[in-house]
Amino acid sequence: MEAMTDAKITLKGATPELLKALGVHGGKKVAVNILDSMEDGAGKAYKIEHNWSGQLKSAAETGAKSTGSDSALSVRELVFSALDEAEKIVNGSVEYQCNAITDEYNLGDGDVMATHRRNTGQP
């Protein structure tokens, strides 16, 4: 599998103060967990979880956008130089789980690398 690199997340409202308090800066290993709720065409709501972890390449401000008041909404772009793990879970079902450190890759039907790891003596 190719290395998981150059993943990008844009965060609205991530002020420099918040990122500093969380210890988020380039070169640091960070975890980002995003919970979302969506609605399909039939009006049924469902939950989506995105979980990423890896080494952060940059945490740059991409500009501010007016929110209609005197304040501005700070926007930060987090770019990972390497992802250790990435997963997406929709309503409790795995859409994908990838772990570059342990070579585990579940694309929704189980770990596609399990047999290959066993064949080479890996756990």
Short mmCIF file of N, CA, C and O in Angstrom, two decimals:
data_model
loop_
_atom_site.label_atom_id
_atom_site.label_comp_id
_atom_site.label_asym_id
_atom_site.label_seq_id
_atom_site.Cartn_x
_atom_site.Cartn_y
_atom_site.Cartn_z
N MET A 1 0.85 -1.18 0.00
CA MET A 1 0.00 0.00 0.00
C MET A 1 0.89 1.24 0.00
O MET A 1 1.92 1.27 0.65
N GLU A 2 0.47 2.27 -0.72
CA GLU A 2 1.22 3.52 -0.71
C GLU A 2 1.11 4.19 0.64
O GLU A 2 0.11 4.04 1.34
N ALA A 3 2.14 4.93 0.98
CA ALA A 3 2.10 5.69 2.24
C ALA A 3 0.96 6.69 2.19
O ALA A 3 0.68 7.27 1.15
N MET A 4 0.31 6.87 3.31
CA MET A 4 -0.79 7.82 3.39
C MET A 4 -0.20 9.19 3.70
O MET A 4 0.23 9.44 4.82
N THR A 5 -0.14 10.05 2.69
CA THR A 5 0.49 11.36 2.88
C THR A 5 -0.38 12.48 2.34
O THR A 5 -1.31 12.25 1.58
N ASP A 6 -0.03 13.69 2.74
CA ASP A 6 -0.64 14.92 2.25
C ASP A 6 -2.16 14.95 2.41
O ASP A 6 -2.87 15.42 1.54
N ALA A 7 -2.65 14.46 3.54
CA ALA A 7 -4.07 14.62 3.87
C ALA A 7 -4.27 16.02 4.40
O ALA A 7 -3.40 16.58 5.04
N LYS A 8 -5.43 16.62 4.11
CA LYS A 8 -5.66 18.00 4.49
C LYS A 8 -7.04 18.14 5.12
O LYS A 8 -8.01 17.59 4.64
N ILE A 9 -7.11 18.89 6.24
CA ILE A 9 -8.36 19.18 6.92
C ILE A 9 -8.45 20.69 7.11
O ILE A 9 -7.46 21.31 7.51
N THR A 10 -9.60 21.28 6.84
CA THR A 10 -9.81 22.70 7.09
C THR A 10 -10.75 22.84 8.28
O THR A 10 -11.84 22.27 8.28
N LEU A 11 -10.33 23.59 9.30
CA LEU A 11 -11.11 23.80 10.52
C LEU A 11 -11.57 25.24 10.60
O LEU A 11 -10.76 26.15 10.50
N LYS A 12 -12.85 25.44 10.81
CA LYS A 12 -13.38 26.78 11.01
C LYS A 12 -13.41 27.05 12.51
O LYS A 12 -13.79 26.20 13.30
N GLY A 13 -13.00 28.24 12.90
CA GLY A 13 -13.02 28.61 14.30
C GLY A 13 -11.83 28.14 15.09
O GLY A 13 -11.79 28.26 16.31
N ALA A 14 -10.83 27.58 14.42
CA ALA A 14 -9.61 27.11 15.11
C ALA A 14 -8.66 28.29 15.23
O ALA A 14 -7.85 28.55 14.36
N THR A 15 -8.78 29.02 16.31
CA THR A 15 -7.97 30.21 16.52
C THR A 15 -6.53 29.82 16.87
O THR A 15 -6.28 28.70 17.35
N PRO A 16 -5.58 30.72 16.67
CA PRO A 16 -4.20 30.42 17.07
C PRO A 16 -4.10 30.07 18.56
O PRO A 16 -3.34 29.21 18.95
N GLU A 17 -4.92 30.74 19.38
CA GLU A 17 -4.91 30.48 20.82
C GLU A 17 -5.36 29.05 21.13
O GLU A 17 -4.80 28.37 21.98
N LEU A 18 -6.41 28.60 20.43
CA LEU A 18 -6.92 27.25 20.64
C LEU A 18 -5.88 26.21 20.22
O LEU A 18 -5.61 25.26 20.96
N LEU A 19 -5.28 26.40 19.04
CA LEU A 19 -4.28 25.45 18.58
C LEU A 19 -3.08 25.41 19.52
O LEU A 19 -2.53 24.35 19.80
N LYS A 20 -2.68 26.58 20.02
CA LYS A 20 -1.56 26.63 20.96
C LYS A 20 -1.90 25.90 22.25
O LYS A 20 -1.10 25.13 22.77
N ALA A 21 -3.12 26.10 22.75
CA ALA A 21 -3.56 25.43 23.98
C ALA A 21 -3.59 23.92 23.80
O ALA A 21 -3.32 23.16 24.74
N LEU A 22 -3.94 23.47 22.59
CA LEU A 22 -3.98 22.04 22.31
C LEU A 22 -2.61 21.47 21.95
O LEU A 22 -2.45 20.27 21.80
N GLY A 23 -1.62 22.35 21.79
CA GLY A 23 -0.27 21.91 21.44
C GLY A 23 -0.13 21.49 19.99
O GLY A 23 0.74 20.70 19.64
N VAL A 24 -0.98 22.04 19.13
CA VAL A 24 -0.96 21.67 17.71
C VAL A 24 -0.01 22.59 16.96
O VAL A 24 -0.19 23.80 16.93
N HIS A 25 1.02 22.00 16.36
CA HIS A 25 1.97 22.76 15.53
C HIS A 25 2.66 21.79 14.59
O HIS A 25 2.62 20.58 14.78
N GLY A 26 3.28 22.34 13.55
CA GLY A 26 3.96 21.52 12.56
C GLY A 26 5.00 20.60 13.19
O GLY A 26 5.68 20.99 14.13
N GLY A 27 5.09 19.38 12.69
CA GLY A 27 6.06 18.41 13.17
C GLY A 27 5.57 17.56 14.33
O GLY A 27 6.20 16.59 14.71
N LYS A 28 4.42 17.90 14.89
CA LYS A 28 3.88 17.17 16.04
C LYS A 28 2.92 16.08 15.59
O LYS A 28 2.21 16.21 14.61
N LYS A 29 2.89 14.97 16.34
CA LYS A 29 1.90 13.93 16.10
C LYS A 29 0.59 14.40 16.71
O LYS A 29 0.54 14.80 17.87
N VAL A 30 -0.48 14.40 15.92
CA VAL A 30 -1.77 14.86 16.40
C VAL A 30 -2.87 13.88 15.97
O VAL A 30 -2.71 13.13 15.01
N ALA A 31 -3.96 13.90 16.71
CA ALA A 31 -5.15 13.12 16.37
C ALA A 31 -6.29 14.09 16.13
O ALA A 31 -6.45 15.05 16.87
N VAL A 32 -7.06 13.85 15.08
CA VAL A 32 -8.22 14.67 14.76
C VAL A 32 -9.41 13.74 14.67
O VAL A 32 -9.41 12.78 13.91
N ASN A 33 -10.42 14.01 15.49
CA ASN A 33 -11.64 13.21 15.50
C ASN A 33 -12.81 14.12 15.17
O ASN A 33 -13.05 15.10 15.87
N ILE A 34 -13.53 13.79 14.11
CA ILE A 34 -14.64 14.62 13.65
C ILE A 34 -15.91 13.79 13.67
O ILE A 34 -15.96 12.70 13.09
N LEU A 35 -16.94 14.29 14.35
CA LEU A 35 -18.25 13.65 14.37
C LEU A 35 -19.20 14.49 13.53
O LEU A 35 -19.22 15.71 13.66
N ASP A 36 -19.98 13.84 12.70
CA ASP A 36 -20.88 14.55 11.81
C ASP A 36 -22.22 13.84 11.79
O ASP A 36 -22.31 12.64 12.04
N SER A 37 -23.28 14.57 11.51
CA SER A 37 -24.60 14.00 11.36
C SER A 37 -25.14 14.48 10.02
O SER A 37 -25.10 15.67 9.72
N MET A 38 -25.62 13.55 9.23
CA MET A 38 -26.12 13.85 7.89
C MET A 38 -27.54 13.32 7.76
O MET A 38 -28.00 12.57 8.61
N GLU A 39 -28.18 13.68 6.67
CA GLU A 39 -29.53 13.19 6.40
C GLU A 39 -29.58 12.74 4.94
O GLU A 39 -29.13 13.45 4.05
N ASP A 40 -30.11 11.53 4.72
CA ASP A 40 -30.19 11.03 3.35
C ASP A 40 -31.42 11.61 2.65
O ASP A 40 -32.19 12.37 3.24
N GLY A 41 -31.62 11.26 1.39
CA GLY A 41 -32.72 11.79 0.61
C GLY A 41 -34.10 11.43 1.15
O GLY A 41 -35.08 12.12 0.88
N ALA A 42 -34.18 10.35 1.93
CA ALA A 42 -35.46 9.93 2.51
C ALA A 42 -35.72 10.58 3.86
O ALA A 42 -36.71 10.30 4.52
N GLY A 43 -34.80 11.46 4.31
CA GLY A 43 -34.98 12.15 5.57
C GLY A 43 -34.46 11.40 6.79
O GLY A 43 -34.68 11.82 7.92
N LYS A 44 -33.76 10.29 6.58
CA LYS A 44 -33.23 9.51 7.70
C LYS A 44 -31.84 10.04 8.08
O LYS A 44 -30.95 10.15 7.24
N ALA A 45 -31.67 10.37 9.36
CA ALA A 45 -30.39 10.90 9.85
C ALA A 45 -29.43 9.75 10.13
O ALA A 45 -29.83 8.66 10.51
N TYR A 46 -28.14 10.01 9.90
CA TYR A 46 -27.11 9.02 10.21
C TYR A 46 -25.85 9.73 10.69
O TYR A 46 -25.64 10.90 10.43
N LYS A 47 -25.02 9.00 11.44
CA LYS A 47 -23.81 9.53 12.07
C LYS A 47 -22.58 9.10 11.29
O LYS A 47 -22.48 7.95 10.84
N ILE A 48 -21.62 10.02 11.14
CA ILE A 48 -20.35 9.73 10.50
C ILE A 48 -19.23 10.13 11.45
O ILE A 48 -19.27 11.19 12.05
N GLU A 49 -18.24 9.25 11.60
CA GLU A 49 -17.05 9.54 12.40
C GLU A 49 -15.83 9.47 11.51
O GLU A 49 -15.66 8.52 10.76
N HIS A 50 -14.99 10.51 11.56
CA HIS A 50 -13.71 10.53 10.86
C HIS A 50 -12.64 10.62 11.94
O HIS A 50 -12.70 11.49 12.81
N ASN A 51 -11.66 9.75 11.91
CA ASN A 51 -10.57 9.76 12.88
C ASN A 51 -9.25 9.65 12.13
O ASN A 51 -9.03 8.69 11.41
N TRP A 52 -8.41 10.66 12.30
CA TRP A 52 -7.11 10.71 11.65
C TRP A 52 -6.04 10.93 12.71
O TRP A 52 -6.24 11.67 13.66
N SER A 53 -4.89 10.31 12.53
CA SER A 53 -3.75 10.64 13.38
C SER A 53 -2.49 10.53 12.54
O SER A 53 -2.40 9.71 11.64
N GLY A 54 -1.54 11.39 12.84
CA GLY A 54 -0.29 11.39 12.09
C GLY A 54 0.53 12.61 12.39
O GLY A 54 0.20 13.40 13.28
N GLN A 55 1.61 12.77 11.64
CA GLN A 55 2.51 13.90 11.84
C GLN A 55 2.01 15.10 11.05
O GLN A 55 1.75 15.01 9.86
N LEU A 56 1.90 16.22 11.74
CA LEU A 56 1.38 17.43 11.13
C LEU A 56 2.49 18.16 10.38
O LEU A 56 3.56 18.40 10.90
N LYS A 57 2.21 18.49 9.12
CA LYS A 57 3.16 19.22 8.29
C LYS A 57 3.03 20.72 8.52
O LYS A 57 4.02 21.42 8.62
N SER A 58 1.79 21.20 8.60
CA SER A 58 1.57 22.62 8.83
C SER A 58 0.19 22.86 9.41
O SER A 58 -0.70 22.02 9.29
N ALA A 59 0.03 24.01 10.04
CA ALA A 59 -1.26 24.44 10.59
C ALA A 59 -1.40 25.91 10.25
O ALA A 59 -1.29 26.78 11.10
N ALA A 60 -1.63 26.20 8.98
CA ALA A 60 -1.62 27.58 8.49
C ALA A 60 -3.01 28.18 8.48
O ALA A 60 -3.99 27.50 8.26
N GLU A 61 -3.04 29.50 8.69
CA GLU A 61 -4.30 30.22 8.59
C GLU A 61 -4.55 30.49 7.12
O GLU A 61 -3.68 30.95 6.40
N THR A 62 -5.78 30.20 6.67
CA THR A 62 -6.11 30.40 5.26
C THR A 62 -6.93 31.65 5.03
O THR A 62 -7.40 31.88 3.94
N GLY A 63 -7.15 32.44 6.08
CA GLY A 63 -7.89 33.68 5.94
C GLY A 63 -9.03 33.74 6.92
O GLY A 63 -9.33 32.77 7.60
N ALA A 64 -9.66 34.87 7.00
CA ALA A 64 -10.80 35.04 7.89
C ALA A 64 -12.01 35.43 7.06
O ALA A 64 -11.89 36.12 6.06
N LYS A 65 -13.15 34.97 7.48
CA LYS A 65 -14.39 35.25 6.76
C LYS A 65 -15.36 35.91 7.73
O LYS A 65 -15.53 35.45 8.85
N SER A 66 -15.99 36.96 7.29
CA SER A 66 -16.93 37.66 8.14
C SER A 66 -18.13 36.76 8.44
O SER A 66 -18.62 36.04 7.58
N THR A 67 -18.58 36.80 9.69
CA THR A 67 -19.73 36.00 10.10
C THR A 67 -20.98 36.85 10.22
O THR A 67 -21.97 36.41 10.75
N GLY A 68 -20.94 38.10 9.75
CA GLY A 68 -22.09 38.97 9.82
C GLY A 68 -22.11 39.82 11.08
O GLY A 68 -22.99 40.61 11.29
N SER A 69 -21.12 39.65 11.94
CA SER A 69 -21.01 40.48 13.13
C SER A 69 -19.64 41.13 13.12
O SER A 69 -18.96 41.12 12.11
N ASP A 70 -19.23 41.68 14.24
CA ASP A 70 -17.92 42.33 14.31
C ASP A 70 -16.78 41.32 14.33
O ASP A 70 -15.64 41.67 14.08
N SER A 71 -17.08 40.07 14.65
CA SER A 71 -16.02 39.07 14.74
C SER A 71 -15.81 38.40 13.38
O SER A 71 -16.65 38.45 12.51
N ALA A 72 -14.67 37.78 13.24
CA ALA A 72 -14.36 37.04 12.02
C ALA A 72 -14.13 35.58 12.39
O ALA A 72 -13.72 35.27 13.50
N LEU A 73 -14.41 34.71 11.47
CA LEU A 73 -14.24 33.28 11.70
C LEU A 73 -12.87 32.87 11.19
O LEU A 73 -12.59 32.93 10.00
N SER A 74 -12.00 32.47 12.10
CA SER A 74 -10.66 32.04 11.72
C SER A 74 -10.72 30.66 11.09
O SER A 74 -11.43 29.78 11.55
N VAL A 75 -9.99 30.48 10.01
CA VAL A 75 -9.96 29.20 9.31
C VAL A 75 -8.53 28.70 9.29
O VAL A 75 -7.61 29.41 8.89
N ARG A 76 -8.31 27.47 9.74
CA ARG A 76 -6.98 26.86 9.76
C ARG A 76 -6.99 25.63 8.87
O ARG A 76 -7.94 24.87 8.85
N GLU A 77 -5.90 25.44 8.17
CA GLU A 77 -5.74 24.28 7.33
C GLU A 77 -4.67 23.40 7.95
O GLU A 77 -3.54 23.83 8.13
N LEU A 78 -5.05 22.18 8.33
CA LEU A 78 -4.09 21.22 8.89
C LEU A 78 -3.69 20.27 7.77
O LEU A 78 -4.53 19.61 7.16
N VAL A 79 -2.40 20.18 7.49
CA VAL A 79 -1.89 19.30 6.45
C VAL A 79 -0.97 18.27 7.10
O VAL A 79 -0.01 18.63 7.78
N PHE A 80 -1.30 16.99 6.92
CA PHE A 80 -0.49 15.92 7.48
C PHE A 80 0.59 15.51 6.49
O PHE A 80 0.32 15.26 5.33
N SER A 81 1.84 15.42 6.96
CA SER A 81 2.91 14.93 6.09
C SER A 81 2.87 13.41 6.00
O SER A 81 3.31 12.82 5.04
N ALA A 82 2.34 12.76 7.03
CA ALA A 82 2.18 11.31 7.02
C ALA A 82 1.05 10.94 7.97
O ALA A 82 1.00 11.42 9.09
N LEU A 83 0.14 10.12 7.50
CA LEU A 83 -0.94 9.63 8.35
C LEU A 83 -0.56 8.27 8.89
O LEU A 83 -0.17 7.38 8.14
N ASP A 84 -0.65 8.12 10.21
CA ASP A 84 -0.45 6.80 10.82
C ASP A 84 -1.73 5.99 10.74
O ASP A 84 -1.70 4.79 10.48
N GLU A 85 -2.86 6.66 10.97
CA GLU A 85 -4.15 5.99 10.96
C GLU A 85 -5.20 6.90 10.35
O GLU A 85 -5.15 8.10 10.52
N ALA A 86 -6.14 6.29 9.64
CA ALA A 86 -7.29 7.01 9.11
C ALA A 86 -8.46 6.05 9.11
O ALA A 86 -8.31 4.88 8.74
N GLU A 87 -9.61 6.52 9.57
CA GLU A 87 -10.79 5.67 9.53
C GLU A 87 -12.04 6.49 9.33
O GLU A 87 -12.09 7.67 9.69
N LYS A 88 -13.04 5.86 8.73
CA LYS A 88 -14.35 6.47 8.55
C LYS A 88 -15.39 5.43 8.93
O LYS A 88 -15.38 4.32 8.39
N ILE A 89 -16.26 5.79 9.87
CA ILE A 89 -17.30 4.89 10.34
C ILE A 89 -18.65 5.57 10.12
O ILE A 89 -18.86 6.70 10.56
N VAL A 90 -19.54 4.90 9.40
CA VAL A 90 -20.86 5.45 9.09
C VAL A 90 -21.90 4.61 9.81
O VAL A 90 -22.02 3.41 9.55
N ASN A 91 -22.64 5.24 10.73
CA ASN A 91 -23.66 4.55 11.53
C ASN A 91 -23.13 3.27 12.17
O ASN A 91 -23.80 2.25 12.19
N GLY A 92 -21.91 3.31 12.67
CA GLY A 92 -21.32 2.17 13.35
C GLY A 92 -20.69 1.14 12.43
O GLY A 92 -20.06 0.19 12.89
N SER A 93 -20.84 1.28 11.11
CA SER A 93 -20.24 0.35 10.15
C SER A 93 -18.97 0.95 9.57
O SER A 93 -18.95 2.11 9.15
N VAL A 94 -17.92 0.15 9.51
CA VAL A 94 -16.63 0.61 8.99
C VAL A 94 -16.71 0.79 7.49
O VAL A 94 -17.07 -0.14 6.76
N GLU A 95 -16.40 2.00 7.02
CA GLU A 95 -16.25 2.22 5.59
C GLU A 95 -14.80 1.96 5.20
O GLU A 95 -14.52 1.37 4.18
N TYR A 96 -13.87 2.45 6.03
CA TYR A 96 -12.47 2.09 5.89
C TYR A 96 -11.75 2.34 7.20
O TYR A 96 -12.14 3.20 7.98
N GLN A 97 -10.73 1.53 7.46
CA GLN A 97 -9.80 1.71 8.57
C GLN A 97 -8.43 1.36 8.03
O GLN A 97 -8.21 0.25 7.56
N CYS A 98 -7.51 2.32 8.07
CA CYS A 98 -6.17 2.10 7.56
C CYS A 98 -5.16 2.45 8.64
O CYS A 98 -5.24 3.53 9.23
N ASN A 99 -4.22 1.56 8.91
CA ASN A 99 -3.17 1.79 9.89
C ASN A 99 -1.84 1.51 9.20
O ASN A 99 -1.50 0.34 8.96
N ALA A 100 -1.11 2.56 8.86
CA ALA A 100 0.15 2.42 8.12
C ALA A 100 1.26 1.82 8.99
O ALA A 100 2.21 1.27 8.46
N ILE A 101 1.15 1.94 10.31
CA ILE A 101 2.19 1.41 11.20
C ILE A 101 2.10 -0.11 11.30
O ILE A 101 3.10 -0.81 11.23
N THR A 102 0.86 -0.64 11.43
CA THR A 102 0.69 -2.09 11.59
C THR A 102 0.33 -2.79 10.28
O THR A 102 0.14 -4.00 10.26
N ASP A 103 0.22 -2.05 9.18
CA ASP A 103 -0.17 -2.58 7.87
C ASP A 103 -1.54 -3.25 7.90
O ASP A 103 -1.75 -4.27 7.25
N GLU A 104 -2.48 -2.67 8.64
CA GLU A 104 -3.85 -3.18 8.66
C GLU A 104 -4.71 -2.26 7.80
O GLU A 104 -4.73 -1.05 8.03
N TYR A 105 -5.40 -2.85 6.82
CA TYR A 105 -6.22 -2.07 5.89
C TYR A 105 -7.56 -2.75 5.73
O TYR A 105 -7.67 -3.78 5.06
N ASN A 106 -8.58 -2.20 6.36
CA ASN A 106 -9.94 -2.71 6.27
C ASN A 106 -10.72 -1.75 5.40
O ASN A 106 -10.92 -0.59 5.76
N LEU A 107 -11.18 -2.23 4.26
CA LEU A 107 -11.93 -1.39 3.33
C LEU A 107 -13.41 -1.70 3.40
O LEU A 107 -14.14 -1.55 2.44
N GLY A 108 -13.85 -2.16 4.59
CA GLY A 108 -15.25 -2.45 4.83
C GLY A 108 -15.58 -3.92 4.85
O GLY A 108 -16.64 -4.32 5.32
N ASP A 109 -14.67 -4.76 4.34
CA ASP A 109 -14.91 -6.20 4.29
C ASP A 109 -13.87 -6.98 5.09
O ASP A 109 -13.63 -8.15 4.81
N GLY A 110 -13.22 -6.35 6.04
CA GLY A 110 -12.18 -7.02 6.82
C GLY A 110 -10.80 -6.61 6.34
O GLY A 110 -10.64 -5.94 5.31
N ASP A 111 -9.80 -6.99 7.09
CA ASP A 111 -8.41 -6.61 6.83
C ASP A 111 -7.87 -7.32 5.60
O ASP A 111 -7.68 -8.54 5.60
N VAL A 112 -7.60 -6.58 4.52
CA VAL A 112 -7.13 -7.18 3.27
C VAL A 112 -5.68 -7.64 3.35
O VAL A 112 -5.22 -8.40 2.49
N MET A 113 -4.94 -7.22 4.39
CA MET A 113 -3.53 -7.59 4.52
C MET A 113 -3.28 -8.70 5.55
O MET A 113 -2.14 -9.12 5.74
N ALA A 114 -4.33 -9.21 6.21
CA ALA A 114 -4.16 -10.19 7.29
C ALA A 114 -3.39 -11.44 6.82
O ALA A 114 -2.44 -11.86 7.47
N THR A 115 -3.76 -11.99 5.70
CA THR A 115 -3.10 -13.20 5.18
C THR A 115 -1.65 -12.91 4.85
O THR A 115 -0.77 -13.72 5.16
N HIS A 116 -1.37 -11.77 4.27
CA HIS A 116 -0.01 -11.41 3.88
C HIS A 116 0.89 -11.19 5.10
O HIS A 116 2.06 -11.57 5.09
N ARG A 117 0.32 -10.59 6.14
CA ARG A 117 1.12 -10.42 7.37
C ARG A 117 1.42 -11.79 7.99
O ARG A 117 2.54 -12.04 8.42
N ARG A 118 0.43 -12.69 8.02
CA ARG A 118 0.67 -14.03 8.56
C ARG A 118 1.74 -14.77 7.74
O ARG A 118 2.60 -15.45 8.28
N ASN A 119 1.67 -14.64 6.41
CA ASN A 119 2.64 -15.32 5.52
C ASN A 119 4.07 -14.85 5.76
O ASN A 119 5.02 -15.57 5.45
N THR A 120 4.23 -13.62 6.26
CA THR A 120 5.58 -13.09 6.49
C THR A 120 5.93 -13.08 7.97
O THR A 120 6.92 -12.47 8.37
N GLY A 121 5.09 -13.74 8.81
CA GLY A 121 5.40 -13.86 10.23
C GLY A 121 5.08 -12.64 11.06
O GLY A 121 5.52 -12.52 12.19
N GLN A 122 4.31 -11.74 10.52
CA GLN A 122 3.90 -10.55 11.27
C GLN A 122 2.57 -10.82 11.98
O GLN A 122 1.79 -11.65 11.51
N PRO A 123 2.32 -10.11 13.07
CA PRO A 123 1.05 -10.33 13.79
C PRO A 123 -0.16 -9.84 13.01
O PRO A 123 -0.10 -9.02 12.18
#
